[in-house]
Amino acid sequence: MRRSFFRAPALPYLLVAPQLVLTLVFFYWPALQGLYQSLLIQDPFGLRTSFAGLANFAAVLADPLYGNAVRVTLVFSAAVVAGAMAVGLVLATAAAQPLRGVQVYRTMLVWPYAVAPAVAAALWLFLAHPSVGIVGRALVRWRLGWDYTLNGTHALLLVVVASVWSRVAYNFVFFLAGLQSIPRSLHEAAQVDGATWFQSFRWVTLPLLAPTTFFLLVVNALYSLFDTFAVIHALTKGGPGKATETLIYKVYVDGVVNLNLGSSSAQSVILLILAVVLTSFQFRFLERRVHYA
Amino acid sequence: MTRRWGGAVYAAVLAAVLVFGAAVGRAQAPRVQVEFWHALRGPLGEALESIVNGFNASQTSYRVNATFKGSYPETMVAAIAAFRAGNAPHIVQMFEVGTATMMAARGAIKPVYELMQETRTPFDPSVYLPAVRGYYSTPDGKMVSMPFNSSTPVLWYNKDAFRRAGLNPDRPPRTWAELREAAQRIRAANAAPCGWSTAWPTWIHFENFGAIHDVPFATKANGFEGTDAELQVNAPLYVRHLENIVQMQREGLFKYGGRDAAGDALGPSGECAMLTASSALFARYQREARFDWGVGFLPYYEDVRGAPKNSIIGGASLWVMTSPRRTPEEYKAVAEFFRYISNPEVSAKWHMETGYIPITFTAIQRAKALGYYQRNPWAEIPIQQLTRTRPTTNSKGIRLGNMPEIRTILYEEIERALQGQQSPKAALDAAVRRGNEVLRQFQRTTAQ
């Protein structure tokens, strides 16, 4: 086996430099600034600053409203991840069948991914709003008492559905690719052995999809934690009450609306640690059960 | 030889261009540039641009560049971030609830009275309506920011729905008892799907409610006299009003329209026969309403002694921001722009185009002289409501730090009361407890 070397020792560094600079400027620098800010008590204009130690963290962790945001986030994330992956898998399984015009279905199923989250949320608003939305008005007319502007459960349901909808296309693409990479001979072998469709799905398809599923689990968990901000912002702004205020939304509210930079930074540091822990946990415990074919 | 001559010709041409360019540059002396960040979009933004263009065309020394920066909170955050980076705009438009935050940022802003003194610009604060002036002045009466777009809440109602319900369309309900009765008759006759709704629940039913009934929103003269103020929105009269609202919701007379301006849509669409909302909703009613509409004063409880007092304003004012590189000419330019926007012609035009109230007495006279109130009798109601009494300690305005956060807290607790998760009293007690924590936080960050 031949290995290639770069003659000029500087060249490889030069080649990765743009990516490194981007990462440093747009990730590490703000992260470090956030860490620094989380240790300070400061007015929004930065005119008066005092060192607070870990007081901001202590205040955040002692705040019962932070506990509420943690609970909302757990319910929300679990529902979004489960919903988006389940629907994506069902659609991918259906679209993997040899059908007439399957390319059309596939293309159309990918479309929602191209819709920006804020636009998707506006779309759902026009569907679900109890007085201007088409579906919302129907629900009210059927006396189901639908009103997500005042009912916390309705609001949470709505942001979950909207977030799932924006994410399904992404999962669909990956599941479809995963399904297509499974050799047909395996399914044929299973059929010869007398397996039903479900048995073949359960014992052949799912295990071979495990790497895809695992990857999507990690990515969807991060999506539900961080990228659902726009949907919540456009639909409920965290309300009614604090029924849809997730951790990331609380970071925004406390930092940008309430101008409490210390608390907001402390929360984002906690969120960062949470994301790291969650991801490494998934890799440590779940990856063992994944077989890369 | 040719080459050397070529070089000489080239140099001569270059010199000529430079000299000519410099001459042209001097002929059009560069104008002093002023950056103006604002938060008005749509027709309001266009009206603002036209004022700015008018100023730029009226003289040749200064140029104001107006830039739309998003919603009020977004504009505020953008200005703060720019200040921290040493690049603050000269003028920023800030919503009224940001007043205390801006005032506390003494190093970041230049108070308007100081600006006018330093630049020797003629300036008479007494031409501004007291309710407007008071909101943006220090306790000893010095104007800190420049009033610009102000509005006050009124009662919008659907005259056609009133007729269908057998109510007098020219007599809007004056008191909360009358409003309740009107809502009952509207629902009984099914004259509209909803009797009454509201936009801006906290601004109208707490901040203005307190002013009109002369009860404090917070101690320390609503915060005007110190950052150690404490909320008082759990006082019996506020509890009574929230109980009334919750009761009306249960009876199907009131419909909650959401936070901030979200409730606006319920009025012009015809869904709710009555809507308590900003007087600046005029543009929308005019454009969208497919029915005959009218305007009344904000209702009050007639058994409360001294009520009704003047209401208070909302909207925004213009703040002058500092920066390490500011020159005296730039401040002069800002002062000239402020003088331009407060002249009667310009502010009367702004008032008539947008539905915001005229902020000076001279502008009211100007609009009157143009016959505006004869053509639009409703437009005088907000002005009368703002000026009907002298502002008291409780009706001068609100001066509390982190006021946007306090509004959010009130929204959250009210929403939980409307969902039936807690009693109105418990909701307001919780709002006071949480709001006071926010006030203490503000006190800590500003008192160092």
XYZ file of C-alpha atoms in Angstrom:
741
model
C 0.000 0.000 0.000
C 1.330 3.349 -1.010
C 1.035 6.314 1.277
C 1.379 9.811 0.011
C 3.112 12.619 1.815
C 3.047 16.341 1.335
C 6.441 17.731 0.545
C 5.794 21.177 1.964
C 4.914 20.796 5.646
C 2.858 24.018 5.612
C 0.544 23.023 2.778
C -1.904 20.818 4.694
C -2.291 23.480 7.365
C -2.884 26.063 4.691
C -5.561 23.893 3.147
C -7.521 23.406 6.349
C -6.944 26.980 7.503
C -10.157 28.474 6.050
C -12.265 25.866 7.812
C -10.311 26.318 11.025
C -10.696 30.079 10.907
C -14.435 29.763 10.379
C -14.756 27.374 13.294
C -12.646 29.544 15.546
C -14.403 32.794 14.673
C -17.959 31.542 14.552
C -17.852 28.825 17.170
C -15.012 28.990 19.669
C -14.845 32.742 19.978
C -18.559 33.257 20.729
C -18.541 30.209 23.003
C -15.648 31.620 24.989
C -17.314 35.026 25.101
C -20.472 33.385 26.398
C -18.447 31.588 29.041
C -16.801 34.862 30.062
C -20.104 36.741 30.089
C -21.697 34.058 32.237
C -19.339 34.979 35.061
C -20.275 38.664 35.046
C -23.093 40.890 36.194
C -23.342 43.616 33.607
C -25.879 46.162 32.402
C -26.865 45.689 28.745
C -24.697 48.549 27.497
C -21.583 47.211 29.175
C -21.137 50.401 31.179
C -20.978 48.732 34.595
C -19.460 45.325 35.086
C -18.766 43.292 38.144
C -17.440 39.782 38.552
C -20.122 37.439 39.804
C -18.338 34.113 40.054
C -20.859 31.343 39.685
C -23.759 33.464 40.980
C -25.468 33.473 37.576
C -25.341 29.671 37.419
C -26.629 29.353 40.965
C -29.512 31.730 40.185
C -30.413 29.834 37.016
C -30.365 26.424 38.661
C -32.390 27.645 41.641
C -35.027 29.219 39.387
C -38.188 27.093 39.311
C -38.920 28.512 35.855
C -35.692 26.970 34.608
C -36.941 23.632 35.885
C -40.105 24.249 33.930
C -38.077 24.912 30.768
C -36.172 21.635 31.337
C -39.447 19.705 31.617
C -40.923 21.374 28.538
C -37.738 20.638 26.594
C -37.745 16.953 27.593
C -41.336 16.444 26.480
C -40.887 18.538 23.359
C -37.607 16.935 22.252
C -38.782 13.386 22.880
C -41.954 14.021 20.895
C -40.157 15.747 18.026
C -37.415 13.132 17.709
C -39.831 10.203 17.920
C -42.371 11.816 15.611
C -39.958 13.023 12.959
C -38.068 9.702 12.819
C -41.167 7.515 12.812
C -42.898 9.455 10.066
C -39.664 9.701 8.058
C -39.161 5.937 8.281
C -42.741 5.120 7.282
C -42.556 7.433 4.280
C -39.142 6.125 3.251
C -40.318 2.503 3.477
C -43.286 3.371 1.292
C -41.225 5.320 -1.224
C -38.617 2.561 -1.450
C -41.203 0.284 -3.076
C -40.976 -0.092 -6.826
C -43.943 2.085 -7.805
C -44.945 3.919 -10.918
C -43.761 7.540 -10.708
C -41.814 6.908 -7.513
C -39.390 9.706 -8.403
C -42.227 12.208 -8.227
C -43.245 11.065 -4.743
C -39.666 11.145 -3.572
C -39.072 14.630 -4.886
C -42.233 15.954 -3.357
C -41.479 14.392 0.008
C -38.169 16.227 0.083
C -39.717 19.609 -0.595
C -40.688 20.553 2.959
C -36.993 20.533 3.829
C -36.496 23.534 1.548
C -39.044 25.575 3.516
C -37.335 27.816 6.061
C -38.478 27.109 9.645
C -39.993 30.576 10.097
C -41.969 30.197 6.867
C -43.078 26.725 7.910
C -44.282 28.180 11.198
C -46.251 30.908 9.400
C -47.829 28.173 7.301
C -48.905 26.293 10.412
C -50.189 29.510 11.907
C -52.528 29.953 8.956
C -53.670 26.375 9.385
C -54.089 26.213 13.136
C -55.041 29.676 14.349
C -58.467 29.415 16.037
C -59.857 32.491 14.279
C -57.938 32.810 11.004
C -56.650 29.254 10.399
C -58.506 26.816 8.155
C -58.013 23.776 10.376
C -58.242 25.840 13.557
C -61.636 27.231 12.613
C -62.914 23.771 11.738
C -61.765 22.446 15.123
C -63.556 25.329 16.832
C -66.683 24.711 14.791
C -66.688 21.047 15.844
C -66.691 22.290 19.440
C -63.326 20.757 20.276
C -62.377 23.875 22.215
C -59.240 24.316 20.137
C -57.284 27.429 21.155
C -53.514 27.141 21.203
C -53.169 30.797 22.185
C -54.578 29.985 25.615
C -54.286 26.218 26.038
C -50.770 25.069 26.882
C -51.300 21.487 25.738
C -52.643 22.637 22.385
C -49.707 25.016 21.986
C -47.161 22.307 22.745
C -48.902 19.933 20.352
C -48.810 22.565 17.634
C -45.107 23.383 17.931
C -44.296 19.657 18.031
C -46.309 18.986 14.868
C -44.792 21.969 13.063
C -41.247 20.970 14.083
C -41.840 17.357 13.062
C -43.196 18.448 9.709
C -40.096 20.552 8.958
C -37.826 17.674 9.902
C -39.519 14.703 8.262
C -38.050 15.414 4.819
C -34.500 15.297 6.161
C -35.075 11.967 7.890
C -36.863 10.669 4.817
C -33.827 11.304 2.609
C -31.463 9.509 4.974
C -33.777 6.572 5.605
C -34.416 6.202 1.887
C -30.686 6.157 1.166
C -30.245 3.626 3.965
C -33.006 1.405 2.608
C -31.650 1.533 -0.917
C -28.227 0.424 0.229
C -29.627 -2.819 1.635
C -28.955 -5.527 -0.940
C -32.206 -6.951 -2.310
C -30.756 -10.460 -2.078
C -31.079 -10.350 1.717
C -34.818 -9.709 1.502
C -35.155 -12.397 -1.166
C -33.317 -14.832 1.088
C -35.676 -13.988 3.933
C -38.671 -14.519 1.671
C -37.329 -17.884 0.612
C -37.057 -18.768 4.302
C -40.756 -17.930 4.622
C -40.471 -14.602 6.464
C -43.525 -12.343 6.436
C -43.152 -8.700 5.355
C -43.035 -7.586 8.974
C -40.484 -10.230 9.983
C -38.289 -9.245 7.075
C -38.588 -5.591 8.083
C -37.906 -6.314 11.737
C -34.996 -8.708 11.354
C -33.383 -7.599 8.108
C -34.216 -3.978 7.416
C -34.052 -2.483 10.902
C -30.680 -3.944 11.938
C -29.144 -2.876 8.655
C -30.633 0.591 9.070
C -29.112 0.900 12.546
C -26.198 3.141 11.533
C -28.617 5.518 9.768
C -31.058 5.424 12.676
C -28.322 6.119 15.157
C -26.972 9.022 13.151
C -30.471 10.477 12.792
C -31.153 10.050 16.504
C -28.146 12.194 17.380
C -28.840 14.781 14.713
C -32.552 14.994 15.485
C -31.928 15.380 19.195
C -29.666 18.331 18.442
C -32.243 19.679 15.992
C -35.007 19.541 18.590
C -32.775 21.268 21.135
C -31.422 24.072 18.982
C -33.026 24.472 15.569
C -36.655 24.615 16.660
C -36.280 28.164 17.890
C -37.775 29.754 14.772
C -40.885 27.578 14.880
C -41.566 28.403 18.524
C -40.754 32.066 18.016
C -43.145 32.429 15.107
C -45.973 30.338 16.562
C -46.221 30.785 20.315
C -43.294 32.910 21.559
C -42.941 30.402 24.391
C -46.518 30.892 25.611
C -49.225 30.640 26.697
C -47.856 31.019 30.191
C -44.545 29.244 29.743
C -46.040 26.161 28.141
C -43.719 26.107 25.112
C -40.635 27.780 26.532
C -37.794 25.386 25.791
C -34.244 25.860 27.030
C -33.052 27.504 23.821
C -36.060 29.804 23.751
C -35.406 30.831 27.337
C -31.824 31.730 26.426
C -33.226 34.061 23.769
C -35.916 35.574 25.990
C -33.567 36.270 28.888
C -30.751 37.569 26.715
C -32.408 39.455 23.900
C -35.792 40.489 25.295
C -34.978 40.824 28.981
C -31.372 41.933 28.397
C -30.136 39.815 31.284
C -26.846 38.856 29.652
C -25.303 37.076 32.643
C -28.211 34.688 33.132
C -28.644 34.123 29.417
C -24.950 33.296 28.986
C -25.007 30.949 31.967
C -27.965 29.149 30.404
C -26.226 28.807 27.060
C -23.147 27.377 28.762
C -25.361 24.838 30.539
C -27.046 24.034 27.237
C -23.685 23.548 25.556
C -22.561 21.152 28.272
C -25.889 19.337 27.985
C -25.440 18.899 24.231
C -21.932 17.542 24.683
C -23.028 15.138 27.414
C -26.034 13.978 25.425
C -24.029 13.315 22.292
C -21.211 11.510 24.037
C -23.753 9.473 25.993
C -25.415 8.442 22.773
C -22.106 7.469 21.241
C -21.010 5.523 24.305
C -24.120 3.526 25.022
C -26.081 3.375 21.838
C -23.296 2.926 19.360
C -22.411 -0.431 20.945
C -25.649 -1.788 19.614
C -25.041 -0.467 16.137
C -23.376 -2.660 13.556
C -21.762 -0.882 10.701
C -22.154 -3.267 7.835
C 11.837 60.623 -26.292
C 8.283 59.524 -27.020
C 8.227 57.502 -23.910
C 9.300 60.427 -21.734
C 6.678 62.708 -23.299
C 4.093 60.052 -22.759
C 4.970 59.993 -19.088
C 4.626 63.765 -18.820
C 1.244 63.767 -20.515
C 0.063 60.997 -18.251
C 1.186 62.936 -15.164
C -0.525 66.102 -16.392
C -3.796 64.290 -17.004
C -3.598 62.681 -13.591
C -2.949 66.048 -11.932
C -5.834 67.651 -13.808
C -8.181 64.899 -12.722
C -7.091 65.256 -9.113
C -7.465 69.052 -9.098
C -10.797 68.893 -10.882
C -12.041 66.183 -8.541
C -11.040 68.231 -5.507
C -12.830 71.285 -6.944
C -15.996 69.279 -7.514
C -15.718 67.854 -4.028
C -15.484 71.322 -2.566
C -18.413 72.580 -4.569
C -20.573 69.868 -2.980
C -19.318 70.117 0.593
C -19.867 66.691 2.128
C -22.998 66.649 4.216
C -22.779 65.590 7.828
C -24.231 62.079 7.905
C -26.624 60.998 10.633
C -27.582 57.339 11.115
C -31.159 56.840 12.270
C -32.330 53.322 13.190
C -36.053 52.752 13.419
C -38.595 49.968 13.902
C -41.489 51.035 11.674
C -42.457 48.916 8.698
C -45.158 49.116 6.039
C -47.138 52.351 5.653
C -45.733 53.736 8.913
C -42.176 53.175 7.695
C -43.010 54.919 4.428
C -44.437 57.914 6.285
C -41.225 58.074 8.308
C -39.040 57.883 5.197
C -40.992 60.737 3.694
C -40.301 62.910 6.750
C -36.601 62.073 6.534
C -36.542 62.860 2.824
C -38.293 66.146 3.554
C -35.554 67.047 6.030
C -32.776 66.109 3.617
C -34.361 68.227 0.886
C -34.969 71.184 3.213
C -31.256 72.000 3.668
C -27.832 71.103 2.260
C -25.617 70.607 5.319
C -26.966 67.411 6.818
C -28.207 64.066 5.622
C -30.203 61.657 7.774
C -30.039 57.995 6.718
C -33.024 56.089 8.032
C -32.594 52.319 8.388
C -35.245 49.805 9.369
C -33.831 47.455 12.027
C -36.735 45.112 12.807
C -39.173 45.107 15.712
C -38.725 47.418 18.704
C -36.859 44.837 20.813
C -34.707 43.911 17.806
C -33.868 47.554 17.151
C -33.010 48.001 20.819
C -30.687 45.013 20.834
C -29.077 46.114 17.567
C -28.398 49.582 19.012
C -26.969 48.120 22.210
C -24.708 45.752 20.288
C -23.561 48.636 18.060
C -22.833 50.766 21.112
C -20.727 48.010 22.635
C -18.770 47.824 19.403
C -18.272 51.615 19.431
C -20.555 52.108 16.426
C -23.838 53.318 17.863
C -26.217 55.088 15.474
C -26.770 58.779 16.146
C -30.501 58.314 16.659
C -32.392 55.213 17.657
C -36.130 54.794 17.956
C -36.980 53.050 21.212
C -40.350 51.838 22.499
C -41.729 53.521 25.586
C -41.072 50.569 27.883
C -37.357 50.821 27.096
C -37.269 54.312 28.603
C -35.953 53.360 32.045
C -33.313 51.075 30.557
C -32.071 53.832 28.257
C -32.143 56.437 30.990
C -30.041 54.233 33.222
C -27.424 53.956 30.463
C -26.076 57.417 31.193
C -22.801 56.965 29.330
C -24.509 55.679 26.206
C -27.045 58.406 25.608
C -27.132 62.166 25.371
C -30.299 63.595 26.946
C -32.261 65.789 24.542
C -32.262 68.839 26.845
C -28.459 68.615 27.010
C -28.182 68.217 23.247
C -30.311 71.314 22.672
C -28.307 73.369 25.174
C -24.933 72.342 23.805
C -25.885 72.954 20.204
C -27.747 76.184 21.069
C -30.869 74.970 19.330
C -34.109 76.740 20.263
C -36.245 74.247 22.139
C -39.453 74.755 24.111
C -40.609 71.631 25.970
C -43.919 73.256 26.911
C -45.315 72.816 23.380
C -45.497 69.040 23.985
C -48.651 67.548 25.486
C -48.022 67.000 29.231
C -48.852 63.301 28.992
C -46.198 62.952 26.279
C -43.585 65.202 27.866
C -43.929 63.603 31.299
C -43.300 60.100 30.012
C -39.901 61.041 28.596
C -38.709 63.523 31.244
C -36.685 63.234 34.420
C -38.648 63.749 37.670
C -37.560 67.420 37.637
C -39.037 67.891 34.174
C -36.039 67.715 31.803
C -36.775 65.970 28.516
C -34.442 63.062 27.959
C -35.660 61.671 24.657
C -37.510 63.149 21.714
C -41.180 62.152 21.534
C -42.024 60.866 18.083
C -44.768 58.322 17.521
C -47.196 58.246 20.423
C -50.563 56.583 20.720
C -53.023 55.856 23.493
C -55.561 53.053 23.890
C -59.189 53.626 22.947
C -62.309 51.536 22.427
C -62.920 50.631 18.768
C -66.399 49.347 18.021
C -68.454 48.024 15.137
C -71.452 50.313 14.618
C -73.201 47.813 12.333
C -73.007 45.137 15.034
C -74.339 47.673 17.549
C -77.304 48.327 15.260
C -77.989 44.602 14.805
C -77.996 44.197 18.588
C -80.374 47.122 19.039
C -77.706 49.308 20.683
C -77.257 52.987 19.933
C -74.383 53.093 17.399
C -73.465 56.628 18.385
C -73.107 55.885 22.058
C -70.188 53.556 22.802
C -70.107 52.087 26.341
C -68.511 54.506 28.799
C -67.992 52.191 31.762
C -66.994 48.560 32.201
C -70.545 47.774 33.363
C -71.934 49.251 30.157
C -69.366 47.390 28.067
C -70.380 44.134 29.713
C -74.039 44.832 28.999
C -73.294 45.748 25.376
C -71.296 42.523 24.964
C -74.215 40.519 26.403
C -76.672 42.046 23.970
C -74.311 41.562 21.036
C -73.896 37.893 21.878
C -77.608 37.396 22.600
C -78.507 38.876 19.208
C -75.523 37.077 17.629
C -74.576 40.425 16.081
C -70.903 39.351 16.065
C -69.088 36.081 16.893
C -67.383 37.749 19.849
C -68.400 40.643 22.073
C -65.162 42.187 23.185
C -61.433 41.539 22.890
C -58.280 43.453 23.589
C -54.840 44.084 22.182
C -51.901 44.975 24.446
C -53.430 43.419 27.595
C -50.812 44.816 29.973
C -50.499 48.291 28.484
C -54.269 48.774 28.403
C -55.574 46.844 31.423
C -52.760 47.547 33.831
C -50.616 50.530 32.849
C -53.435 52.664 31.419
C -56.018 51.183 33.775
C -53.956 52.398 36.734
C -53.544 55.877 35.236
C -57.242 56.289 34.430
C -58.301 55.198 37.921
C -55.451 57.076 39.592
C -54.013 54.003 41.329
C -50.286 53.293 41.285
C -48.791 50.598 39.068
C -45.705 50.581 41.283
C -44.391 52.402 44.349
C -41.972 55.340 44.074
C -44.364 57.181 41.750
C -44.448 54.280 39.270
C -40.668 54.134 39.433
C -40.057 57.779 38.526
C -38.500 58.404 41.934
C -36.116 55.516 42.210
C -35.101 52.074 41.016
C -36.157 50.582 44.375
C -39.819 50.653 43.275
C -42.083 47.651 43.855
C -45.040 46.548 41.770
C -48.549 47.145 43.086
C -50.621 45.442 40.414
C -52.152 43.076 42.965
C -54.081 45.964 44.551
C -57.848 45.307 44.924
C -58.890 47.358 41.883
C -56.567 45.443 39.509
C -57.779 42.137 40.970
C -61.380 43.241 40.486
C -60.711 44.121 36.850
C -58.975 40.826 36.092
C -61.804 38.945 37.822
C -64.225 40.835 35.632
C -62.274 39.871 32.490
C -62.028 36.199 33.502
C -65.750 36.170 34.311
C -66.608 37.718 30.951
C -64.440 35.113 29.223
C -66.332 32.331 31.008
C -69.633 33.806 29.883
C -68.399 33.912 26.285
C -68.387 37.717 26.188
C -64.620 38.211 26.087
C -62.114 36.533 23.830
C -58.374 36.604 24.575
C -56.496 37.741 21.478
C -52.916 37.108 22.590
C -49.958 39.196 23.727
C -48.857 42.624 22.504
C -50.523 43.589 19.232
C -51.783 40.073 18.437
C -55.337 41.023 19.426
C -55.412 43.814 16.817
C -56.675 41.439 14.131
C -59.907 40.635 15.988
C -61.363 44.126 15.570
C -60.952 45.129 11.906
C -61.839 41.577 10.793
C -65.304 42.036 12.329
C -64.937 39.048 14.634
C -65.236 41.066 17.844
C -67.748 43.900 17.974
C -65.603 45.828 20.463
C -61.834 45.996 20.744
C -59.703 47.913 23.203
C -56.584 48.760 21.222
C -54.144 51.488 20.278
C -55.399 54.644 18.578
C -52.770 53.896 15.927
C -54.947 51.012 14.716
C -56.660 53.647 12.550
C -54.753 52.679 9.384
C -55.892 49.062 9.703
C -59.529 49.885 10.438
C -59.584 52.222 7.485
C -58.065 49.647 5.140
C -59.555 46.374 6.373
C -62.871 47.000 8.101
C -65.897 46.155 5.915
C -68.316 47.853 8.298
C -69.131 51.177 9.885
C -66.842 51.711 12.872
C -66.519 54.220 15.692
C -64.160 55.142 18.527
C -64.948 55.695 22.192
C -62.984 56.476 25.336
C -61.459 53.592 27.225
C -64.118 52.416 29.743
C -63.632 52.863 33.502
C -65.285 51.897 36.794
C -67.527 54.803 37.695
C -67.571 54.035 41.422
C -63.831 54.779 41.651
C -63.334 58.258 43.015
C -61.481 60.646 40.708
C -61.825 58.423 37.637
C -61.440 58.923 34.763
C -58.054 60.608 34.674
C -55.941 61.057 31.549
C -54.647 57.911 29.882
C -50.948 57.374 29.205
C -49.072 56.987 25.963
C -47.405 54.139 24.188
C -45.355 54.104 21.036
C -41.771 55.224 20.837
C -39.376 58.119 21.162
C -36.025 59.002 19.607
C -32.840 58.663 21.634
C -29.493 60.265 20.894
C -26.660 57.798 21.328
C -23.035 58.598 21.986
C -19.950 57.106 20.427
C -16.252 57.801 20.910
C -15.996 59.383 17.458
C -18.928 61.843 17.584
C -18.221 65.396 16.447
C -20.090 68.559 17.515
C -21.329 68.936 13.901
C -22.997 65.552 14.141
C -24.811 66.543 17.314
C -25.830 69.786 15.637
C -27.246 67.777 12.736
C -29.268 65.623 15.142
C -30.601 68.712 16.906
C -31.627 70.252 13.589
C -33.426 67.065 12.609
C -35.318 67.081 15.922
C -36.284 70.687 15.374
C -37.573 69.781 11.933
C -39.740 66.875 13.083
C -41.352 68.925 15.870
C -42.442 71.793 13.680
C -46.244 71.952 13.434
C -46.429 71.233 9.687
C -44.376 68.046 9.898
C -45.894 66.661 13.078
C -49.459 67.429 11.940
C -48.759 65.612 8.658
C -47.337 62.653 10.579
C -50.434 62.615 12.805
C -52.890 62.698 9.921
C -51.051 60.099 7.847
C -50.464 57.541 10.556
C -53.143 57.940 13.232
C -50.477 58.532 15.881
C -51.490 61.408 18.131
C -50.030 64.851 17.491
C -47.382 65.330 20.153
C -47.481 69.131 20.321
C -50.296 71.607 20.904
C -49.201 73.488 17.810
C -49.662 70.373 15.685
C -53.202 69.925 17.014
C -54.003 73.517 16.038
C -52.493 72.917 12.637
C -54.600 69.768 12.061
C -57.669 71.640 13.279
C -56.991 74.501 10.896
C -56.829 71.983 8.062
C -60.296 70.713 9.027
C -58.997 67.260 9.887
C -61.208 66.729 12.947
C -64.324 67.852 11.108
C -63.688 65.150 8.551
C -62.545 62.605 11.165
C -64.353 63.366 14.435
C -63.043 60.133 16.009
C -59.457 61.411 15.785
C -60.054 63.908 18.566
C -61.068 61.206 21.085
C -57.538 59.972 21.874
C -56.305 63.546 22.215
C -59.137 64.449 24.572
C -58.537 61.308 26.577
C -54.829 62.125 26.950
C -55.408 65.750 27.907
C -58.665 65.615 29.901
C -56.894 65.990 33.275
C -53.492 67.100 34.449
C -51.251 64.042 34.802
C -51.111 62.863 38.415
C -48.300 60.852 39.984
C -50.157 57.764 38.821
C -51.000 58.960 35.319
C -47.653 60.399 34.253
C -46.364 57.118 32.902
C -44.302 54.144 33.991
C -40.581 54.298 34.631
C -39.552 50.767 35.519
C -36.392 48.985 34.470
C -36.735 45.817 32.383
C -40.354 46.765 31.720
C -40.622 44.424 28.692
C -39.845 41.508 31.013
C -42.443 42.700 33.529
C -45.017 42.803 30.761
C -44.121 39.247 29.789
C -44.515 38.098 33.383
C -47.940 39.714 33.549
C -48.924 38.030 30.272
C -47.867 34.642 31.579
C -49.731 34.946 34.847
C -52.857 36.397 33.226
C -52.875 33.602 30.648
C -52.741 31.036 33.429
C -55.672 32.774 35.129
C -57.630 32.783 31.873
C -56.928 29.061 31.491
C -58.429 28.570 34.935
C -55.160 27.294 36.407
C -55.134 29.944 39.124
C -57.386 32.645 40.542
C -56.975 36.261 39.369
C -55.721 37.215 42.830
C -53.120 34.453 42.830
C -52.069 35.441 39.289
C -51.425 39.050 40.241
C -49.701 38.090 43.510
C -47.367 35.875 41.506
C -46.794 38.636 38.948
C -45.841 41.057 41.718
C -43.462 38.560 43.316
C -41.752 37.702 40.019
C -41.806 41.307 38.781
C -40.132 42.552 41.940
C -37.280 40.094 41.406
C -36.798 41.586 37.956
C -36.792 45.098 39.400
C -34.178 44.101 41.982
C -32.061 42.609 39.220
C -32.267 45.928 37.332
C -31.402 47.809 40.498
C -28.304 45.641 40.984
C -26.979 46.055 37.447
C -27.509 49.809 37.334
C -26.541 50.860 40.849
C -22.829 50.262 40.813
